[in-house]
Amino acid sequence: MSHQELQETIGQLVAKRPGLSRVFGELQIDYCCGGNRTLQDVCAELGLDTDAIVEKLRGASADKTDGPNCLEMSLSALCDHIEQTHHAYLKVELPRLGEMVDKVARVHGERIPSLLDVRKVFTALRAEMEQHMMKEEQVLFPAIRQIEKSSTPVQLPFGSVGNPIHCMIREHENAGEALSQLRELTAGYKPPHDACNTYRAMLDGLHELETDMHVHVHKENSILFPGAVARESQLAGATVAQ
């Protein structure tokens, strides 16, 4: 990590070295929806010592458990990876969490009203993410695979691939806001001293959901989507050149 990289965006830094996501997570610096800001700008905005942050990031090395290097994947392979890793996780975890959130709200909501808000926010987040995944799997990802495999511009029913991408990014921002609300409503996922096991499991699950969503959105916003737009532009440019 060098001072030169202060001018790179948070998203670019995490794309190159996924292990840095842990540091940004600890500092509560958004590297997914807010990943388009430079490190220098973020430090200035949050009043952080840039030298100290650079040193902290320099000491963070990419861990082998971070998974495959998404920058080295083809667009199609990255679509597959996101579906098989993050979508598969959400399809199991959202229903499981939904049951716990509902139970905890019913049992403890009268005593702790914020749990009723947790249920409301989570229910809306779950509904949007389930629709979001369906749109990606049935519309956007097939289009991206088609663009990558083609040697000529692809005529898509929705025009440019940037159109559904813009929609997905807006929904990512909505999800980010919902996750921030859940963190605030649960005091950073900290259980009360007398919390039951289901309450504690719910908070642990919500924390894990936030962590996975940040990685998930980062892979799409900072790697997959720009790659798809660049490929579409490349195909258009090749046709003009001919």
Coordinates of N, CA and C in Angstrom, one line a residue:
M1 N 0.9 -1.2 0.0 CA 0.0 0.0 0.0 C 0.9 1.2 0.0
S2 N 0.7 2.1 -1.0 CA 1.5 3.3 -1.1 C 0.7 4.5 -1.0
H3 N 1.3 5.7 -0.7 CA 0.6 6.9 -0.7 C 0.0 7.3 -2.1
Q4 N 0.6 6.8 -3.1 CA 0.1 7.0 -4.5 C -1.4 6.4 -4.6
E5 N -1.6 5.3 -3.9 CA -2.9 4.7 -4.0 C -4.0 5.4 -3.3
L6 N -3.6 6.5 -2.6 CA -4.7 7.4 -2.0 C -5.6 8.0 -3.1
Q7 N -5.1 8.0 -4.3 CA -5.9 8.6 -5.4 C -6.8 7.5 -6.1
E8 N -6.6 6.3 -5.7 CA -7.4 5.2 -6.2 C -8.7 5.1 -5.4
T9 N -9.8 4.6 -6.0 CA -11.0 4.5 -5.3 C -11.0 3.3 -4.4
I10 N -11.8 3.3 -3.4 CA -11.9 2.2 -2.4 C -12.2 0.9 -3.1
G11 N -13.1 1.0 -4.1 CA -13.5 -0.2 -4.8 C -12.4 -0.8 -5.6
Q12 N -11.5 0.1 -6.2 CA -10.4 -0.4 -7.0 C -9.4 -1.1 -6.0
L13 N -9.2 -0.5 -4.9 CA -8.2 -1.1 -3.9 C -8.6 -2.5 -3.5
V14 N -9.9 -2.6 -3.2 CA -10.4 -3.9 -2.7 C -10.5 -4.9 -3.8
A15 N -10.7 -4.5 -5.1 CA -10.7 -5.4 -6.2 C -9.3 -6.0 -6.4
K16 N -8.3 -5.2 -6.2 CA -6.9 -5.6 -6.4 C -6.5 -6.5 -5.2
R17 N -6.9 -6.1 -4.0 CA -6.5 -6.9 -2.8 C -7.7 -7.1 -1.9
P18 N -8.5 -8.1 -2.1 CA -9.7 -8.4 -1.3 C -9.5 -8.3 0.2
G19 N -8.3 -8.7 0.7 CA -8.1 -8.7 2.1 C -8.3 -7.4 2.7
L20 N -8.1 -6.3 2.0 CA -8.3 -4.9 2.5 C -9.7 -4.7 2.9
S21 N -10.7 -5.5 2.5 CA -12.1 -5.3 2.9 C -12.2 -5.4 4.4
R22 N -11.4 -6.2 5.0 CA -11.5 -6.4 6.4 C -11.1 -5.1 7.2
V23 N -10.1 -4.4 6.7 CA -9.7 -3.2 7.3 C -10.8 -2.1 7.1
F24 N -11.3 -2.0 5.9 CA -12.3 -1.0 5.6 C -13.6 -1.4 6.4
G25 N -13.9 -2.7 6.6 CA -15.0 -3.1 7.4 C -14.8 -2.6 8.9
E26 N -13.7 -2.9 9.4 CA -13.4 -2.5 10.8 C -13.5 -1.0 11.0
L27 N -13.1 -0.2 10.0 CA -13.2 1.3 10.0 C -14.6 1.8 9.6
Q28 N -15.5 0.9 9.3 CA -16.8 1.2 8.8 C -16.8 2.2 7.6
I29 N -15.8 1.8 6.7 CA -15.7 2.6 5.4 C -16.4 1.8 4.3
D30 N -17.3 2.4 3.7 CA -18.1 1.7 2.6 C -17.3 1.4 1.4
Y31 N -17.0 0.1 1.1 CA -16.3 -0.2 -0.1 C -17.1 -0.8 -1.2
C32 N -18.4 -0.9 -1.0 CA -19.3 -1.4 -2.0 C -20.1 -0.3 -2.7
C33 N -21.2 0.1 -2.1 CA -22.0 1.2 -2.8 C -21.2 2.5 -2.8
G34 N -20.4 2.7 -1.8 CA -19.6 3.9 -1.7 C -18.2 3.7 -2.2
G35 N -17.9 2.7 -3.0 CA -16.6 2.3 -3.4 C -16.0 3.2 -4.5
N36 N -16.8 4.2 -5.0 CA -16.3 5.0 -6.1 C -15.6 6.3 -5.6
R37 N -15.4 6.4 -4.3 CA -14.7 7.5 -3.7 C -13.2 7.1 -3.5
T38 N -12.3 8.1 -3.7 CA -10.9 7.8 -3.5 C -10.6 7.7 -2.0
L39 N -9.6 7.0 -1.7 CA -9.2 6.8 -0.3 C -8.9 8.1 0.4
Q40 N -8.2 9.0 -0.3 CA -7.9 10.3 0.2 C -9.2 11.1 0.6
D41 N -10.2 11.1 -0.3 CA -11.4 11.8 -0.1 C -12.1 11.2 1.2
V42 N -12.1 9.9 1.3 CA -12.8 9.2 2.4 C -12.1 9.6 3.7
C43 N -10.8 9.6 3.7 CA -10.0 10.0 4.9 C -10.3 11.4 5.3
A44 N -10.4 12.3 4.3 CA -10.7 13.7 4.6 C -12.1 13.9 5.2
E45 N -13.1 13.1 4.6 CA -14.5 13.2 5.0 C -14.7 12.7 6.4
L46 N -13.9 11.6 6.8 CA -14.1 11.1 8.1 C -13.1 11.6 9.1
G47 N -12.2 12.5 8.7 CA -11.2 13.0 9.6 C -10.2 12.0 10.0
L48 N -9.8 11.1 9.1 CA -8.9 10.0 9.5 C -7.5 10.5 9.1
D49 N -6.5 10.0 9.9 CA -5.1 10.3 9.6 C -4.7 9.4 8.4
T50 N -4.4 10.1 7.3 CA -4.1 9.3 6.1 C -2.8 8.4 6.2
D51 N -1.8 8.9 6.9 CA -0.6 8.1 7.2 C -0.9 6.9 8.0
A52 N -1.7 7.0 9.0 CA -2.1 5.9 9.8 C -2.9 4.9 9.0
I53 N -3.8 5.4 8.2 CA -4.6 4.5 7.4 C -3.8 3.7 6.4
V54 N -2.8 4.4 5.7 CA -2.0 3.8 4.7 C -1.1 2.7 5.4
E55 N -0.6 3.0 6.6 CA 0.2 2.0 7.3 C -0.7 0.8 7.7
K56 N -1.9 1.1 8.1 CA -2.8 0.0 8.5 C -3.1 -0.9 7.3
L57 N -3.3 -0.3 6.2 CA -3.6 -1.1 5.0 C -2.4 -1.8 4.4
R58 N -1.2 -1.2 4.6 CA 0.0 -1.8 4.2 C 0.2 -3.1 5.0
G59 N -0.2 -3.1 6.2 CA 0.0 -4.3 7.0 C -1.0 -5.4 6.8
A60 N -2.1 -5.0 6.1 CA -3.1 -6.0 5.8 C -2.8 -6.8 4.5
S61 N -2.6 -8.0 4.5 CA -2.3 -8.8 3.3 C -3.5 -9.6 2.9
A62 N -3.6 -9.8 1.6 CA -4.8 -10.6 1.1 C -4.7 -12.0 1.6
D63 N -5.8 -12.5 2.2 CA -5.8 -13.8 2.8 C -6.3 -14.8 1.8
K64 N -5.7 -16.0 1.8 CA -6.1 -17.1 0.8 C -7.6 -17.5 1.0
T65 N -8.1 -17.2 2.1 CA -9.6 -17.5 2.3 C -10.5 -16.5 1.7
D66 N -9.9 -15.5 1.1 CA -10.8 -14.5 0.4 C -11.4 -15.0 -0.9
G67 N -10.9 -16.2 -1.3 CA -11.5 -16.8 -2.5 C -10.8 -16.4 -3.8
P68 N -11.4 -16.7 -4.9 CA -10.7 -16.4 -6.2 C -10.5 -14.9 -6.5
N69 N -9.6 -14.6 -7.3 CA -9.3 -13.2 -7.7 C -10.3 -12.9 -8.8
C70 N -11.3 -12.1 -8.4 CA -12.4 -11.8 -9.4 C -11.9 -11.0 -10.6
L71 N -10.8 -10.2 -10.4 CA -10.2 -9.5 -11.5 C -9.7 -10.4 -12.6
E72 N -9.3 -11.6 -12.3 CA -8.8 -12.5 -13.3 C -9.9 -13.4 -13.9
M73 N -11.1 -13.3 -13.5 CA -12.2 -14.1 -14.0 C -12.8 -13.4 -15.3
S74 N -13.3 -14.3 -16.2 CA -14.1 -13.8 -17.3 C -15.4 -13.2 -16.7
L75 N -16.1 -12.4 -17.5 CA -17.4 -11.9 -17.0 C -18.4 -13.0 -16.8
S76 N -18.4 -14.0 -17.6 CA -19.3 -15.2 -17.5 C -18.9 -16.0 -16.2
A77 N -17.7 -16.2 -16.0 CA -17.2 -16.9 -14.8 C -17.6 -16.1 -13.5
L78 N -17.5 -14.8 -13.6 CA -17.8 -14.0 -12.4 C -19.3 -14.0 -12.1
C79 N -20.1 -14.0 -13.2 CA -21.6 -14.2 -13.0 C -21.9 -15.5 -12.3
D80 N -21.2 -16.6 -12.8 CA -21.4 -17.9 -12.2 C -21.0 -17.9 -10.7
H81 N -19.9 -17.2 -10.4 CA -19.3 -17.2 -9.1 C -20.3 -16.5 -8.1
I82 N -20.8 -15.3 -8.6 CA -21.8 -14.5 -7.8 C -23.1 -15.3 -7.5
E83 N -23.6 -16.0 -8.5 CA -24.8 -16.8 -8.4 C -24.5 -18.0 -7.4
Q84 N -23.4 -18.7 -7.6 CA -23.1 -19.9 -6.8 C -22.7 -19.6 -5.4
T85 N -22.2 -18.4 -5.2 CA -21.7 -18.0 -3.9 C -22.6 -17.1 -3.1
H86 N -22.8 -15.9 -3.6 CA -23.6 -14.9 -2.9 C -25.1 -15.1 -3.1
H87 N -25.6 -15.4 -4.3 CA -27.0 -15.7 -4.4 C -27.4 -17.0 -3.7
A88 N -26.6 -18.0 -3.8 CA -26.9 -19.3 -3.1 C -27.0 -19.0 -1.6
Y89 N -26.1 -18.2 -1.1 CA -26.1 -17.9 0.4 C -27.4 -17.2 0.7
L90 N -27.8 -16.2 0.0 CA -29.0 -15.4 0.3 C -30.3 -16.2 0.2
K91 N -30.3 -17.1 -0.8 CA -31.5 -17.9 -0.9 C -31.8 -18.9 0.2
V92 N -30.7 -19.2 1.0 CA -30.9 -20.0 2.2 C -31.0 -19.1 3.4
E93 N -30.2 -18.1 3.4 CA -30.1 -17.3 4.7 C -31.3 -16.3 4.9
L94 N -31.8 -15.7 3.8 CA -32.9 -14.8 4.0 C -34.2 -15.4 4.6
P95 N -34.6 -16.6 4.1 CA -35.7 -17.3 4.8 C -35.4 -17.7 6.2
R96 N -34.2 -18.2 6.5 CA -33.8 -18.5 7.8 C -33.9 -17.3 8.8
L97 N -33.3 -16.2 8.3 CA -33.3 -15.0 9.1 C -34.7 -14.5 9.3
G98 N -35.5 -14.6 8.2 CA -36.8 -14.1 8.3 C -37.6 -14.7 9.4
E99 N -37.5 -16.0 9.6 CA -38.2 -16.7 10.7 C -37.7 -16.2 12.0
M100 N -36.4 -16.0 12.2 CA -35.9 -15.6 13.5 C -36.3 -14.1 13.8
V101 N -36.2 -13.3 12.8 CA -36.6 -11.9 13.0 C -38.0 -11.8 13.4
D102 N -38.9 -12.6 12.7 CA -40.3 -12.5 13.1 C -40.6 -13.1 14.5
K103 N -39.9 -14.1 14.8 CA -40.1 -14.7 16.2 C -39.6 -13.8 17.3
V104 N -38.4 -13.2 17.1 CA -37.9 -12.3 18.1 C -38.8 -11.0 18.2
A105 N -39.3 -10.5 17.1 CA -40.2 -9.4 17.2 C -41.5 -9.7 17.9
R106 N -42.0 -10.9 17.6 CA -43.3 -11.3 18.3 C -43.1 -11.5 19.8
V107 N -42.0 -12.1 20.2 CA -41.7 -12.4 21.6 C -41.2 -11.2 22.4
H108 N -40.4 -10.4 21.8 CA -39.7 -9.3 22.5 C -40.1 -7.9 22.1
G109 N -40.9 -7.8 21.0 CA -41.2 -6.5 20.4 C -41.9 -5.6 21.4
E110 N -42.7 -6.1 22.2 CA -43.5 -5.2 23.1 C -42.5 -4.5 24.1
R111 N -41.5 -5.3 24.6 CA -40.5 -4.8 25.5 C -39.4 -4.0 24.9
I112 N -39.1 -4.4 23.6 CA -38.0 -3.6 22.9 C -38.6 -3.3 21.5
P113 N -39.3 -2.1 21.4 CA -40.0 -1.7 20.2 C -39.1 -1.6 19.0
S114 N -37.8 -1.4 19.1 CA -36.9 -1.3 17.9 C -36.9 -2.6 17.2
L115 N -37.3 -3.7 17.8 CA -37.3 -5.0 17.1 C -38.4 -5.1 16.1
L116 N -39.5 -4.3 16.3 CA -40.5 -4.2 15.3 C -40.0 -3.5 14.1
D117 N -39.2 -2.5 14.3 CA -38.6 -1.8 13.1 C -37.6 -2.7 12.4
V118 N -36.9 -3.5 13.2 CA -35.9 -4.5 12.6 C -36.7 -5.4 11.6
R119 N -37.9 -5.9 12.1 CA -38.7 -6.8 11.3 C -39.2 -6.1 10.0
K120 N -39.6 -4.8 10.2 CA -40.1 -4.1 9.0 C -39.0 -3.8 8.0
V121 N -37.8 -3.4 8.4 CA -36.7 -3.1 7.5 C -36.2 -4.4 6.9
F122 N -36.1 -5.5 7.7 CA -35.6 -6.7 7.1 C -36.6 -7.3 6.1
T123 N -37.8 -7.3 6.4 CA -38.8 -7.8 5.5 C -38.8 -7.1 4.1
A124 N -38.6 -5.8 4.1 CA -38.5 -5.0 2.9 C -37.2 -5.4 2.1
L125 N -36.1 -5.5 2.9 CA -34.9 -5.8 2.3 C -34.9 -7.2 1.6
R126 N -35.5 -8.1 2.3 CA -35.6 -9.5 1.8 C -36.4 -9.5 0.5
A127 N -37.5 -8.8 0.5 CA -38.4 -8.8 -0.7 C -37.7 -8.2 -1.9
E128 N -36.9 -7.1 -1.6 CA -36.2 -6.5 -2.7 C -35.1 -7.3 -3.2
M129 N -34.3 -8.0 -2.3 CA -33.2 -8.8 -2.7 C -33.6 -10.0 -3.5
E130 N -34.8 -10.6 -3.1 CA -35.2 -11.8 -3.9 C -35.6 -11.4 -5.3
Q131 N -36.3 -10.2 -5.5 CA -36.6 -9.8 -6.8 C -35.3 -9.4 -7.5
H132 N -34.4 -8.8 -6.8 CA -33.1 -8.3 -7.4 C -32.4 -9.5 -8.0
M133 N -32.2 -10.6 -7.2 CA -31.5 -11.8 -7.7 C -32.2 -12.4 -8.9
M134 N -33.5 -12.4 -8.9 CA -34.2 -13.0 -10.0 C -34.0 -12.2 -11.3
K135 N -34.0 -10.8 -11.2 CA -33.7 -10.0 -12.4 C -32.3 -10.2 -12.9
E136 N -31.3 -10.3 -12.0 CA -29.9 -10.6 -12.4 C -29.8 -11.9 -13.1
E137 N -30.4 -12.9 -12.5 CA -30.2 -14.3 -13.0 C -31.0 -14.5 -14.3
Q138 N -32.1 -13.8 -14.5 CA -32.9 -14.1 -15.7 C -32.8 -13.0 -16.8
V139 N -32.2 -11.9 -16.4 CA -32.1 -10.8 -17.4 C -30.7 -10.3 -17.6
L140 N -30.1 -9.7 -16.5 CA -28.8 -9.1 -16.7 C -27.7 -10.0 -16.9
F141 N -27.5 -11.0 -16.1 CA -26.4 -11.9 -16.2 C -26.4 -12.7 -17.6
P142 N -27.6 -13.2 -18.1 CA -27.5 -13.8 -19.4 C -27.1 -12.7 -20.5
A143 N -27.5 -11.5 -20.3 CA -27.1 -10.4 -21.3 C -25.6 -10.2 -21.3
I144 N -25.0 -10.2 -20.0 CA -23.6 -10.0 -19.9 C -22.8 -11.2 -20.5
R145 N -23.3 -12.4 -20.3 CA -22.6 -13.6 -20.9 C -22.7 -13.5 -22.4
Q146 N -23.8 -13.1 -22.9 CA -24.0 -12.9 -24.4 C -23.1 -11.9 -25.0
I147 N -22.9 -10.8 -24.3 CA -22.0 -9.7 -24.7 C -20.6 -10.2 -24.8
E148 N -20.2 -11.0 -23.7 CA -18.8 -11.4 -23.7 C -18.5 -12.4 -24.8
K149 N -19.4 -13.3 -25.1 CA -19.2 -14.3 -26.1 C -19.3 -13.8 -27.6
S150 N -20.0 -12.7 -27.8 CA -20.2 -12.1 -29.1 C -19.0 -11.4 -29.7
S151 N -18.8 -11.4 -31.0 CA -17.8 -10.7 -31.6 C -18.3 -9.4 -32.3
T152 N -19.6 -9.3 -32.2 CA -20.3 -8.1 -32.8 C -21.3 -7.5 -31.8
P153 N -21.7 -6.3 -31.9 CA -22.6 -5.7 -31.0 C -23.9 -6.5 -30.8
V154 N -24.3 -6.6 -29.6 CA -25.5 -7.4 -29.3 C -26.7 -6.5 -29.2
Q155 N -27.8 -6.9 -29.8 CA -29.1 -6.2 -29.7 C -29.8 -6.7 -28.6
L156 N -29.9 -5.9 -27.5 CA -30.6 -6.3 -26.3 C -32.0 -5.7 -26.2
P157 N -33.0 -6.4 -25.7 CA -34.4 -5.9 -25.7 C -34.5 -4.6 -24.8
F158 N -33.5 -4.3 -24.0 CA -33.6 -3.1 -23.1 C -32.6 -2.1 -23.5
G159 N -32.0 -2.2 -24.8 CA -31.0 -1.3 -25.2 C -29.7 -1.6 -24.7
S160 N -29.0 -0.6 -24.2 CA -27.6 -0.8 -23.6 C -27.7 -1.7 -22.3
V161 N -26.6 -2.4 -22.1 CA -26.5 -3.2 -20.8 C -26.5 -2.3 -19.6
G162 N -26.1 -1.0 -19.9 CA -26.0 0.0 -18.8 C -27.4 0.3 -18.2
N163 N -28.5 0.0 -18.9 CA -29.8 0.4 -18.4 C -30.2 -0.5 -17.2
P164 N -30.1 -1.9 -17.3 CA -30.4 -2.7 -16.2 C -29.3 -2.5 -15.1
I165 N -28.1 -2.3 -15.5 CA -27.0 -2.1 -14.5 C -27.4 -0.9 -13.6
H166 N -27.8 0.2 -14.2 CA -28.2 1.4 -13.4 C -29.3 1.0 -12.4
C167 N -30.2 0.2 -12.8 CA -31.3 -0.2 -11.9 C -30.8 -1.1 -10.8
M168 N -29.8 -2.0 -11.1 CA -29.3 -2.8 -10.1 C -28.5 -2.0 -9.1
I169 N -27.7 -1.0 -9.5 CA -27.0 -0.1 -8.6 C -27.9 0.6 -7.7
R170 N -29.0 1.1 -8.2 CA -29.9 1.8 -7.3 C -30.5 0.9 -6.2
E171 N -30.7 -0.4 -6.6 CA -31.2 -1.3 -5.7 C -30.1 -1.7 -4.7
H172 N -28.9 -1.7 -5.1 CA -27.8 -2.0 -4.2 C -27.7 -0.8 -3.1
E173 N -28.0 0.4 -3.6 CA -28.0 1.5 -2.7 C -29.1 1.4 -1.7
N174 N -30.3 0.9 -2.1 CA -31.4 0.7 -1.2 C -31.0 -0.3 -0.2
A175 N -30.4 -1.4 -0.6 CA -30.0 -2.5 0.3 C -29.0 -1.9 1.3
G176 N -28.0 -1.1 0.8 CA -27.0 -0.5 1.7 C -27.7 0.3 2.8
E177 N -28.7 1.1 2.4 CA -29.4 1.9 3.4 C -30.1 1.0 4.4
A178 N -30.7 -0.1 4.0 CA -31.4 -1.0 4.9 C -30.5 -1.6 5.9
L179 N -29.3 -2.0 5.4 CA -28.3 -2.7 6.2 C -27.8 -1.7 7.3
S180 N -27.7 -0.4 6.9 CA -27.2 0.6 7.9 C -28.3 0.8 8.9
Q181 N -29.6 0.8 8.5 CA -30.7 0.9 9.5 C -30.7 -0.3 10.5
L182 N -30.4 -1.5 9.9 CA -30.4 -2.7 10.8 C -29.3 -2.6 11.8
R183 N -28.1 -2.1 11.4 CA -27.0 -1.9 12.3 C -27.3 -0.9 13.4
E184 N -28.0 0.2 13.0 CA -28.3 1.2 14.0 C -29.4 0.7 14.9
L185 N -30.4 0.0 14.4 CA -31.5 -0.4 15.2 C -31.1 -1.5 16.3
T186 N -30.0 -2.2 15.9 CA -29.5 -3.3 16.8 C -28.3 -2.9 17.6
A187 N -28.0 -1.6 17.6 CA -26.8 -1.1 18.3 C -25.5 -1.8 17.9
G188 N -25.4 -1.9 16.6 CA -24.2 -2.6 16.1 C -24.2 -4.1 16.3
Y189 N -25.4 -4.7 16.3 CA -25.7 -6.2 16.5 C -25.2 -6.6 17.9
K190 N -25.3 -5.7 18.8 CA -24.9 -6.1 20.2 C -26.2 -6.5 21.0
P191 N -26.2 -7.8 21.5 CA -27.3 -8.3 22.2 C -27.4 -7.8 23.6
P192 N -28.7 -7.5 24.1 CA -28.8 -7.2 25.5 C -28.3 -8.3 26.4
H193 N -28.0 -8.0 27.6 CA -27.4 -9.0 28.5 C -28.3 -10.2 28.7
D194 N -29.6 -9.9 28.6 CA -30.6 -11.0 28.9 C -31.2 -11.6 27.6
A195 N -30.5 -11.4 26.5 CA -31.1 -11.9 25.2 C -31.1 -13.4 25.2
C196 N -32.2 -13.9 24.6 CA -32.3 -15.4 24.5 C -31.4 -15.9 23.3
N197 N -31.2 -17.2 23.1 CA -30.4 -17.7 22.1 C -30.8 -17.3 20.7
T198 N -32.2 -17.3 20.5 CA -32.7 -16.9 19.2 C -32.4 -15.5 18.8
Y199 N -32.5 -14.6 19.9 CA -32.2 -13.2 19.7 C -30.7 -13.1 19.3
R200 N -29.8 -13.8 20.0 CA -28.4 -13.7 19.7 C -28.1 -14.3 18.3
A201 N -28.7 -15.3 18.0 CA -28.5 -16.0 16.7 C -29.0 -15.0 15.5
M202 N -30.1 -14.3 15.8 CA -30.6 -13.4 14.8 C -29.6 -12.3 14.6
L203 N -29.0 -11.7 15.6 CA -28.1 -10.6 15.5 C -26.8 -11.1 14.8
D204 N -26.4 -12.3 15.1 CA -25.2 -12.9 14.5 C -25.5 -13.0 13.0
G205 N -26.7 -13.5 12.7 CA -27.0 -13.7 11.3 C -27.1 -12.4 10.5
L206 N -27.7 -11.4 11.1 CA -27.8 -10.1 10.5 C -26.4 -9.5 10.2
H207 N -25.5 -9.7 11.2 CA -24.1 -9.2 11.0 C -23.4 -9.9 9.9
E208 N -23.6 -11.2 9.8 CA -23.0 -12.0 8.7 C -23.6 -11.6 7.3
L209 N -24.9 -11.3 7.3 CA -25.6 -10.8 6.1 C -25.0 -9.5 5.6
E210 N -24.8 -8.6 6.5 CA -24.2 -7.3 6.2 C -22.8 -7.5 5.5
T211 N -22.0 -8.4 6.2 CA -20.6 -8.6 5.7 C -20.6 -9.2 4.3
D212 N -21.5 -10.2 4.1 CA -21.6 -10.9 2.8 C -22.1 -9.9 1.7
M213 N -23.1 -9.1 2.1 CA -23.7 -8.2 1.1 C -22.7 -7.2 0.7
H214 N -21.8 -6.7 1.6 CA -20.8 -5.7 1.2 C -19.8 -6.3 0.1
V215 N -19.4 -7.6 0.3 CA -18.5 -8.2 -0.6 C -19.2 -8.5 -1.9
H216 N -20.5 -8.9 -1.8 CA -21.3 -9.2 -3.0 C -21.5 -8.0 -3.9
V217 N -21.9 -6.9 -3.3 CA -22.1 -5.7 -4.0 C -20.8 -5.1 -4.6
H218 N -19.8 -5.2 -3.9 CA -18.5 -4.8 -4.4 C -18.1 -5.5 -5.6
K219 N -18.3 -6.8 -5.7 CA -17.9 -7.6 -6.9 C -18.7 -7.1 -8.1
E220 N -20.0 -6.8 -7.9 CA -20.8 -6.3 -9.0 C -20.5 -4.9 -9.4
N221 N -20.6 -4.0 -8.4 CA -20.4 -2.6 -8.7 C -19.0 -2.2 -9.2
S222 N -18.0 -2.8 -8.6 CA -16.6 -2.4 -9.0 C -15.9 -3.3 -10.0
I223 N -16.4 -4.5 -10.3 CA -15.8 -5.4 -11.2 C -16.7 -5.8 -12.4
L224 N -17.8 -6.5 -12.0 CA -18.6 -7.1 -13.1 C -19.3 -6.0 -13.9
F225 N -19.9 -5.0 -13.3 CA -20.7 -4.0 -14.1 C -19.8 -3.2 -15.0
P226 N -18.7 -2.6 -14.4 CA -17.8 -1.9 -15.3 C -17.2 -2.7 -16.5
G227 N -16.9 -4.0 -16.2 CA -16.4 -4.9 -17.2 C -17.4 -5.1 -18.3
A228 N -18.7 -5.3 -18.0 CA -19.7 -5.5 -19.0 C -19.9 -4.2 -19.8
V229 N -19.9 -3.1 -19.2 CA -20.0 -1.8 -20.0 C -18.9 -1.6 -20.9
A230 N -17.7 -1.9 -20.4 CA -16.5 -1.8 -21.2 C -16.5 -2.8 -22.4
R231 N -17.0 -4.0 -22.2 CA -17.0 -5.0 -23.3 C -18.1 -4.5 -24.3
E232 N -19.2 -4.0 -23.9 CA -20.2 -3.5 -24.9 C -19.6 -2.4 -25.7
S233 N -18.9 -1.5 -25.0 CA -18.3 -0.4 -25.7 C -17.2 -0.8 -26.7
Q234 N -16.5 -1.9 -26.3 CA -15.4 -2.4 -27.2 C -16.0 -3.0 -28.4
L235 N -17.2 -3.7 -28.3 CA -17.8 -4.3 -29.5 C -18.3 -3.2 -30.4
A236 N -18.9 -2.1 -29.8 CA -19.3 -1.0 -30.6 C -18.2 -0.3 -31.4
G237 N -17.1 -0.2 -30.7 CA -15.9 0.5 -31.3 C -15.3 -0.4 -32.4
A238 N -15.3 -1.7 -32.2 CA -14.8 -2.6 -33.3 C -15.6 -2.5 -34.5
T239 N -16.9 -2.3 -34.4 CA -17.8 -2.2 -35.6 C -17.6 -0.9 -36.3
V240 N -17.4 0.2 -35.6 CA -17.1 1.5 -36.2 C -15.8 1.4 -36.9
A241 N -14.8 0.8 -36.3 CA -13.5 0.7 -37.0 C -13.5 0.0 -38.3
Q242 N -14.4 -1.0 -38.4 CA -14.5 -1.8 -39.6 C -15.2 -0.9 -40.7

